[in-house]
mmCIF file of N, CA and C in Angstrom:
data_model
loop_
_atom_site.group_PDB
_atom_site.id
_atom_site.type_symbol
_atom_site.label_atom_id
_atom_site.label_comp_id
_atom_site.label_asym_id
_atom_site.label_seq_id
_atom_site.Cartn_x
_atom_site.Cartn_y
_atom_site.Cartn_z
ATOM 1 N N LEU T 1 0.340 -3.175 -56.726
ATOM 2 C CA LEU T 1 1.316 -2.568 -56.642
ATOM 3 C C LEU T 1 1.175 -2.409 -54.838
ATOM 4 N N LYS T 2 2.149 -2.732 -54.400
ATOM 5 C CA LYS T 2 2.362 -2.102 -52.767
ATOM 6 C C LYS T 2 3.923 -1.733 -52.628
ATOM 7 N N LEU T 3 3.963 -0.637 -51.922
ATOM 8 C CA LEU T 3 5.176 0.043 -51.380
ATOM 9 C C LEU T 3 5.136 -0.131 -49.742
ATOM 10 N N ILE T 4 5.866 -1.146 -49.249
ATOM 11 C CA ILE T 4 6.078 -1.655 -47.852
ATOM 12 C C ILE T 4 7.301 -0.975 -47.458
ATOM 13 N N ALA T 5 7.106 -0.645 -46.259
ATOM 14 C CA ALA T 5 8.330 -0.035 -45.163
ATOM 15 C C ALA T 5 8.904 -1.125 -44.504
ATOM 16 N N THR T 6 10.260 -1.271 -44.859
ATOM 17 C CA THR T 6 11.018 -2.272 -44.100
ATOM 18 C C THR T 6 11.347 -2.527 -42.773
ATOM 19 N N GLN T 7 10.837 -1.300 -42.343
ATOM 20 C CA GLN T 7 10.759 -0.956 -40.688
ATOM 21 C C GLN T 7 9.780 0.061 -39.940
ATOM 22 N N PRO T 8 8.605 -0.417 -40.221
ATOM 23 C CA PRO T 8 7.270 0.589 -39.824
ATOM 24 C C PRO T 8 7.197 1.314 -38.780
ATOM 25 N N VAL T 9 7.868 0.599 -37.821
ATOM 26 C CA VAL T 9 7.748 1.535 -36.518
ATOM 27 C C VAL T 9 9.130 1.735 -36.166
ATOM 28 N N VAL T 10 9.501 2.921 -35.690
ATOM 29 C CA VAL T 10 10.725 3.415 -35.395
ATOM 30 C C VAL T 10 10.807 4.341 -34.392
ATOM 31 N N ARG T 11 11.688 4.048 -33.413
ATOM 32 C CA ARG T 11 11.636 5.120 -31.944
ATOM 33 C C ARG T 11 13.110 6.164 -32.359
ATOM 34 N N LEU T 12 12.746 7.418 -32.194
ATOM 35 C CA LEU T 12 14.066 8.413 -32.614
ATOM 36 C C LEU T 12 13.721 9.167 -31.411
ATOM 37 N N GLU T 13 14.806 9.690 -30.782
ATOM 38 C CA GLU T 13 15.445 10.642 -29.891
ATOM 39 C C GLU T 13 15.284 12.008 -30.618
ATOM 40 N N PRO T 14 15.450 13.017 -29.787
ATOM 41 C CA PRO T 14 15.726 13.891 -30.423
ATOM 42 C C PRO T 14 16.876 14.369 -30.891
ATOM 43 N N GLY T 15 16.644 14.707 -32.343
ATOM 44 C CA GLY T 15 18.262 15.378 -33.041
ATOM 45 C C GLY T 15 18.673 14.150 -33.696
ATOM 46 N N GLN T 16 18.061 12.555 -33.525
ATOM 47 C CA GLN T 16 18.384 11.506 -34.294
ATOM 48 C C GLN T 16 17.771 11.840 -35.585
ATOM 49 N N THR T 17 18.435 10.737 -36.755
ATOM 50 C CA THR T 17 18.092 10.702 -37.969
ATOM 51 C C THR T 17 17.949 9.432 -38.288
ATOM 52 N N GLN T 18 17.040 8.918 -39.509
ATOM 53 C CA GLN T 18 16.670 7.448 -39.549
ATOM 54 C C GLN T 18 16.522 7.355 -40.828
ATOM 55 N N GLN T 19 17.162 6.244 -41.731
ATOM 56 C CA GLN T 19 16.663 5.969 -42.722
ATOM 57 C C GLN T 19 15.933 5.077 -43.359
ATOM 58 N N LEU T 20 14.884 4.977 -44.306
ATOM 59 C CA LEU T 20 13.878 4.311 -44.439
ATOM 60 C C LEU T 20 14.108 3.870 -45.621
ATOM 61 N N ARG T 21 13.821 2.186 -45.872
ATOM 62 C CA ARG T 21 14.165 1.630 -46.927
ATOM 63 C C ARG T 21 12.411 1.146 -47.556
ATOM 64 N N PHE T 22 12.288 1.117 -48.658
ATOM 65 C CA PHE T 22 10.892 0.475 -49.037
ATOM 66 C C PHE T 22 11.085 -0.533 -50.218
ATOM 67 N N ILE T 23 10.415 -1.420 -49.983
ATOM 68 C CA ILE T 23 9.954 -2.995 -50.908
ATOM 69 C C ILE T 23 8.900 -2.659 -51.875
ATOM 70 N N LEU T 24 9.086 -2.766 -53.136
ATOM 71 C CA LEU T 24 7.923 -2.801 -54.429
ATOM 72 C C LEU T 24 7.542 -3.894 -54.547
ATOM 73 N N GLN T 25 6.478 -4.482 -54.014
ATOM 74 C CA GLN T 25 5.664 -5.361 -54.655
ATOM 75 C C GLN T 25 4.752 -5.490 -55.641
ATOM 76 N N ASN T 26 5.118 -6.190 -56.713
ATOM 77 C CA ASN T 26 3.870 -5.934 -57.736
ATOM 78 C C ASN T 26 4.218 -7.362 -58.593
ATOM 79 N N LYS T 27 2.971 -7.923 -59.003
ATOM 80 C CA LYS T 27 2.903 -9.243 -59.804
ATOM 81 C C LYS T 27 3.424 -9.160 -61.086
ATOM 82 N N GLN T 28 2.930 -8.282 -61.714
ATOM 83 C CA GLN T 28 3.403 -7.738 -63.101
ATOM 84 C C GLN T 28 4.306 -6.566 -63.332
ATOM 85 N N PRO T 29 5.158 -6.951 -64.544
ATOM 86 C CA PRO T 29 6.274 -5.490 -64.604
ATOM 87 C C PRO T 29 5.688 -4.902 -64.935
ATOM 88 N N LEU T 30 6.115 -3.487 -64.240
ATOM 89 C CA LEU T 30 5.658 -2.389 -64.528
ATOM 90 C C LEU T 30 6.283 -1.647 -66.224
ATOM 91 N N ASP T 31 5.084 -1.159 -66.716
ATOM 92 C CA ASP T 31 5.305 -0.498 -68.041
ATOM 93 C C ASP T 31 4.362 0.922 -67.868
ATOM 94 N N VAL T 32 4.186 1.556 -66.737
ATOM 95 C CA VAL T 32 3.355 2.935 -66.675
ATOM 96 C C VAL T 32 4.207 3.144 -65.127
ATOM 97 N N GLU T 33 4.115 4.530 -65.411
ATOM 98 C CA GLU T 33 4.364 5.364 -63.897
ATOM 99 C C GLU T 33 3.116 5.034 -63.171
ATOM 100 N N HIS T 34 3.315 4.947 -61.515
ATOM 101 C CA HIS T 34 2.872 5.120 -60.696
ATOM 102 C C HIS T 34 2.780 5.888 -59.799
ATOM 103 N N TYR T 35 1.737 6.367 -58.805
ATOM 104 C CA TYR T 35 1.466 7.272 -58.040
ATOM 105 C C TYR T 35 1.172 6.485 -56.754
ATOM 106 N N LYS T 36 2.177 6.868 -55.722
ATOM 107 C CA LYS T 36 1.512 6.346 -54.014
ATOM 108 C C LYS T 36 1.742 7.664 -53.386
ATOM 109 N N ARG T 37 1.541 7.511 -52.155
ATOM 110 C CA ARG T 37 1.871 8.567 -51.187
ATOM 111 C C ARG T 37 2.187 7.534 -49.633
ATOM 112 N N VAL T 38 3.072 8.095 -49.168
ATOM 113 C CA VAL T 38 3.429 7.589 -47.831
ATOM 114 C C VAL T 38 3.557 8.627 -46.902
ATOM 115 N N THR T 39 2.647 8.006 -45.700
ATOM 116 C CA THR T 39 2.217 8.841 -44.382
ATOM 117 C C THR T 39 3.235 8.306 -43.307
ATOM 118 N N PHE T 40 3.541 9.441 -42.955
ATOM 119 C CA PHE T 40 4.294 9.552 -41.610
ATOM 120 C C PHE T 40 3.579 9.963 -40.457
ATOM 121 N N ASP T 41 3.388 9.287 -39.302
ATOM 122 C CA ASP T 41 2.860 9.517 -38.139
ATOM 123 C C ASP T 41 3.695 9.480 -36.877
ATOM 124 N N GLY T 42 3.833 10.811 -36.192
ATOM 125 C CA GLY T 42 4.294 11.010 -35.130
ATOM 126 C C GLY T 42 3.692 10.444 -33.905
ATOM 127 N N ILE T 43 4.154 9.621 -33.218
ATOM 128 C CA ILE T 43 3.090 9.051 -32.093
ATOM 129 C C ILE T 43 3.953 9.774 -30.569
ATOM 130 N N PRO T 44 3.245 10.752 -29.742
ATOM 131 C CA PRO T 44 3.879 11.482 -28.794
ATOM 132 C C PRO T 44 3.810 10.284 -27.367
ATOM 133 N N PRO T 45 4.752 10.850 -26.944
ATOM 134 C CA PRO T 45 5.486 10.089 -25.859
ATOM 135 C C PRO T 45 4.347 9.837 -24.823
ATOM 136 N N LYS T 46 4.047 9.058 -23.693
ATOM 137 C CA LYS T 46 3.025 8.734 -22.747
ATOM 138 C C LYS T 46 3.372 9.749 -21.926
ATOM 139 N N ASN T 47 2.380 10.601 -21.284
ATOM 140 C CA ASN T 47 2.285 11.438 -20.913
ATOM 141 C C ASN T 47 1.680 11.232 -19.339
ATOM 142 N N ASP T 48 2.860 11.297 -18.121
ATOM 143 C CA ASP T 48 2.441 10.714 -16.964
ATOM 144 C C ASP T 48 2.232 12.228 -15.996
ATOM 145 N N ASP T 49 2.717 13.247 -16.546
ATOM 146 C CA ASP T 49 2.503 14.956 -16.005
ATOM 147 C C ASP T 49 1.197 14.739 -16.423
ATOM 148 N N LYS T 50 0.195 14.929 -15.224
ATOM 149 C CA LYS T 50 -1.034 15.387 -15.546
ATOM 150 C C LYS T 50 -1.213 17.016 -15.601
ATOM 151 N N LYS T 51 -0.383 17.808 -15.129
ATOM 152 C CA LYS T 51 -0.297 19.092 -15.362
ATOM 153 C C LYS T 51 -0.521 19.545 -16.790
ATOM 154 N N ILE T 52 0.294 18.490 -17.482
ATOM 155 C CA ILE T 52 0.309 19.248 -19.051
ATOM 156 C C ILE T 52 -0.790 18.666 -19.916
ATOM 157 N N LYS T 53 -1.638 19.629 -20.406
ATOM 158 C CA LYS T 53 -2.876 19.408 -20.997
ATOM 159 C C LYS T 53 -2.808 19.170 -22.617
ATOM 160 N N ILE T 54 -1.918 20.009 -23.378
ATOM 161 C CA ILE T 54 -1.914 19.938 -24.632
ATOM 162 C C ILE T 54 -0.904 19.082 -25.223
ATOM 163 N N GLY T 55 -1.302 18.133 -26.003
ATOM 164 C CA GLY T 55 -0.463 17.453 -26.992
ATOM 165 C C GLY T 55 -0.512 17.596 -28.646
ATOM 166 N N ILE T 56 0.415 17.563 -29.253
ATOM 167 C CA ILE T 56 0.716 17.847 -30.772
ATOM 168 C C ILE T 56 0.864 16.393 -31.393
ATOM 169 N N ASN T 57 0.188 15.913 -32.219
ATOM 170 C CA ASN T 57 0.236 15.087 -33.193
ATOM 171 C C ASN T 57 1.037 15.517 -34.453
ATOM 172 N N ILE T 58 2.237 15.224 -34.938
ATOM 173 C CA ILE T 58 2.637 15.306 -36.370
ATOM 174 C C ILE T 58 2.301 14.193 -37.472
ATOM 175 N N ARG T 59 1.991 14.476 -38.695
ATOM 176 C CA ARG T 59 1.967 13.607 -39.629
ATOM 177 C C ARG T 59 2.138 14.333 -40.829
ATOM 178 N N GLN T 60 3.351 13.722 -41.720
ATOM 179 C CA GLN T 60 3.942 14.157 -43.018
ATOM 180 C C GLN T 60 3.117 12.860 -44.162
ATOM 181 N N ASP T 61 2.715 13.578 -45.095
ATOM 182 C CA ASP T 61 2.146 12.667 -46.519
ATOM 183 C C ASP T 61 3.151 13.198 -47.954
ATOM 184 N N ILE T 62 4.209 12.118 -47.779
ATOM 185 C CA ILE T 62 4.999 12.633 -49.223
ATOM 186 C C ILE T 62 4.450 11.614 -50.126
ATOM 187 N N PRO T 63 4.638 12.356 -51.638
ATOM 188 C CA PRO T 63 4.284 11.767 -52.484
ATOM 189 C C PRO T 63 5.200 10.678 -53.070
ATOM 190 N N VAL T 64 4.922 9.800 -54.046
ATOM 191 C CA VAL T 64 6.023 8.742 -54.195
ATOM 192 C C VAL T 64 5.862 8.486 -55.608
ATOM 193 N N LEU T 65 6.683 8.953 -56.992
ATOM 194 C CA LEU T 65 6.809 8.915 -58.225
ATOM 195 C C LEU T 65 7.303 7.309 -58.419
ATOM 196 N N ILE T 66 6.550 5.993 -58.935
ATOM 197 C CA ILE T 66 7.145 5.068 -58.879
ATOM 198 C C ILE T 66 7.594 5.443 -60.796
ATOM 199 N N ARG T 67 8.813 5.097 -61.174
ATOM 200 C CA ARG T 67 9.066 4.905 -62.765
ATOM 201 C C ARG T 67 9.780 3.758 -62.846
ATOM 202 N N PRO T 68 9.088 2.934 -64.213
ATOM 203 C CA PRO T 68 9.976 1.998 -64.336
ATOM 204 C C PRO T 68 11.255 2.609 -65.354
ATOM 205 N N ALA T 69 12.460 1.577 -64.945
ATOM 206 C CA ALA T 69 13.448 2.261 -65.503
ATOM 207 C C ALA T 69 13.406 1.925 -67.290
ATOM 208 N N SER T 70 12.466 0.852 -67.637
ATOM 209 C CA SER T 70 12.747 1.164 -69.338
ATOM 210 C C SER T 70 11.279 1.990 -69.745
ATOM 211 N N LEU T 71 11.043 2.755 -69.181
ATOM 212 C CA LEU T 71 10.433 3.756 -69.775
ATOM 213 C C LEU T 71 11.405 4.985 -70.370
ATOM 214 N N GLY T 72 10.934 5.261 -71.324
ATOM 215 C CA GLY T 72 11.622 6.359 -71.970
ATOM 216 C C GLY T 72 11.540 8.001 -70.923
ATOM 217 N N VAL T 73 12.969 8.534 -71.590
ATOM 218 C CA VAL T 73 12.771 9.739 -71.068
ATOM 219 C C VAL T 73 12.298 10.832 -71.922
ATOM 220 N N VAL T 74 11.128 11.665 -71.281
ATOM 221 C CA VAL T 74 10.645 12.813 -71.842
ATOM 222 C C VAL T 74 11.362 14.392 -71.804
ATOM 223 N N THR T 75 12.156 14.791 -73.003
ATOM 224 C CA THR T 75 12.838 15.735 -72.334
ATOM 225 C C THR T 75 12.152 16.806 -72.803
ATOM 226 N N ASP T 76 11.017 17.061 -73.848
ATOM 227 C CA ASP T 76 10.588 18.023 -74.122
ATOM 228 C C ASP T 76 8.990 17.816 -74.129
ATOM 229 N N ALA T 77 8.735 17.470 -72.751
ATOM 230 C CA ALA T 77 7.236 17.566 -72.183
ATOM 231 C C ALA T 77 6.627 18.736 -72.434
ATOM 232 N N TRP T 78 7.758 19.946 -72.133
ATOM 233 C CA TRP T 78 6.760 21.182 -72.203
ATOM 234 C C TRP T 78 6.121 22.026 -73.627
ATOM 235 N N LYS T 79 6.491 21.141 -74.444
ATOM 236 C CA LYS T 79 6.368 21.666 -75.984
ATOM 237 C C LYS T 79 4.898 21.121 -76.279
#
């Protein structure tokens, strides 16, 4: 089971937003839920100013739950 981003590298200017789409590749039909994680890494701009010594890298790790439509809905899981 592979979850692939359709545009894996994107440049965003301050204030810009970006929608990201994923493709699910699977050789067999889904019959259970699958749990994946998607990690977004910020790549800092090249620093041409030698006076600045601090750089910050940002990473977001987001859970993705893949649930087949054929799976029934459990409404009383708390019981």
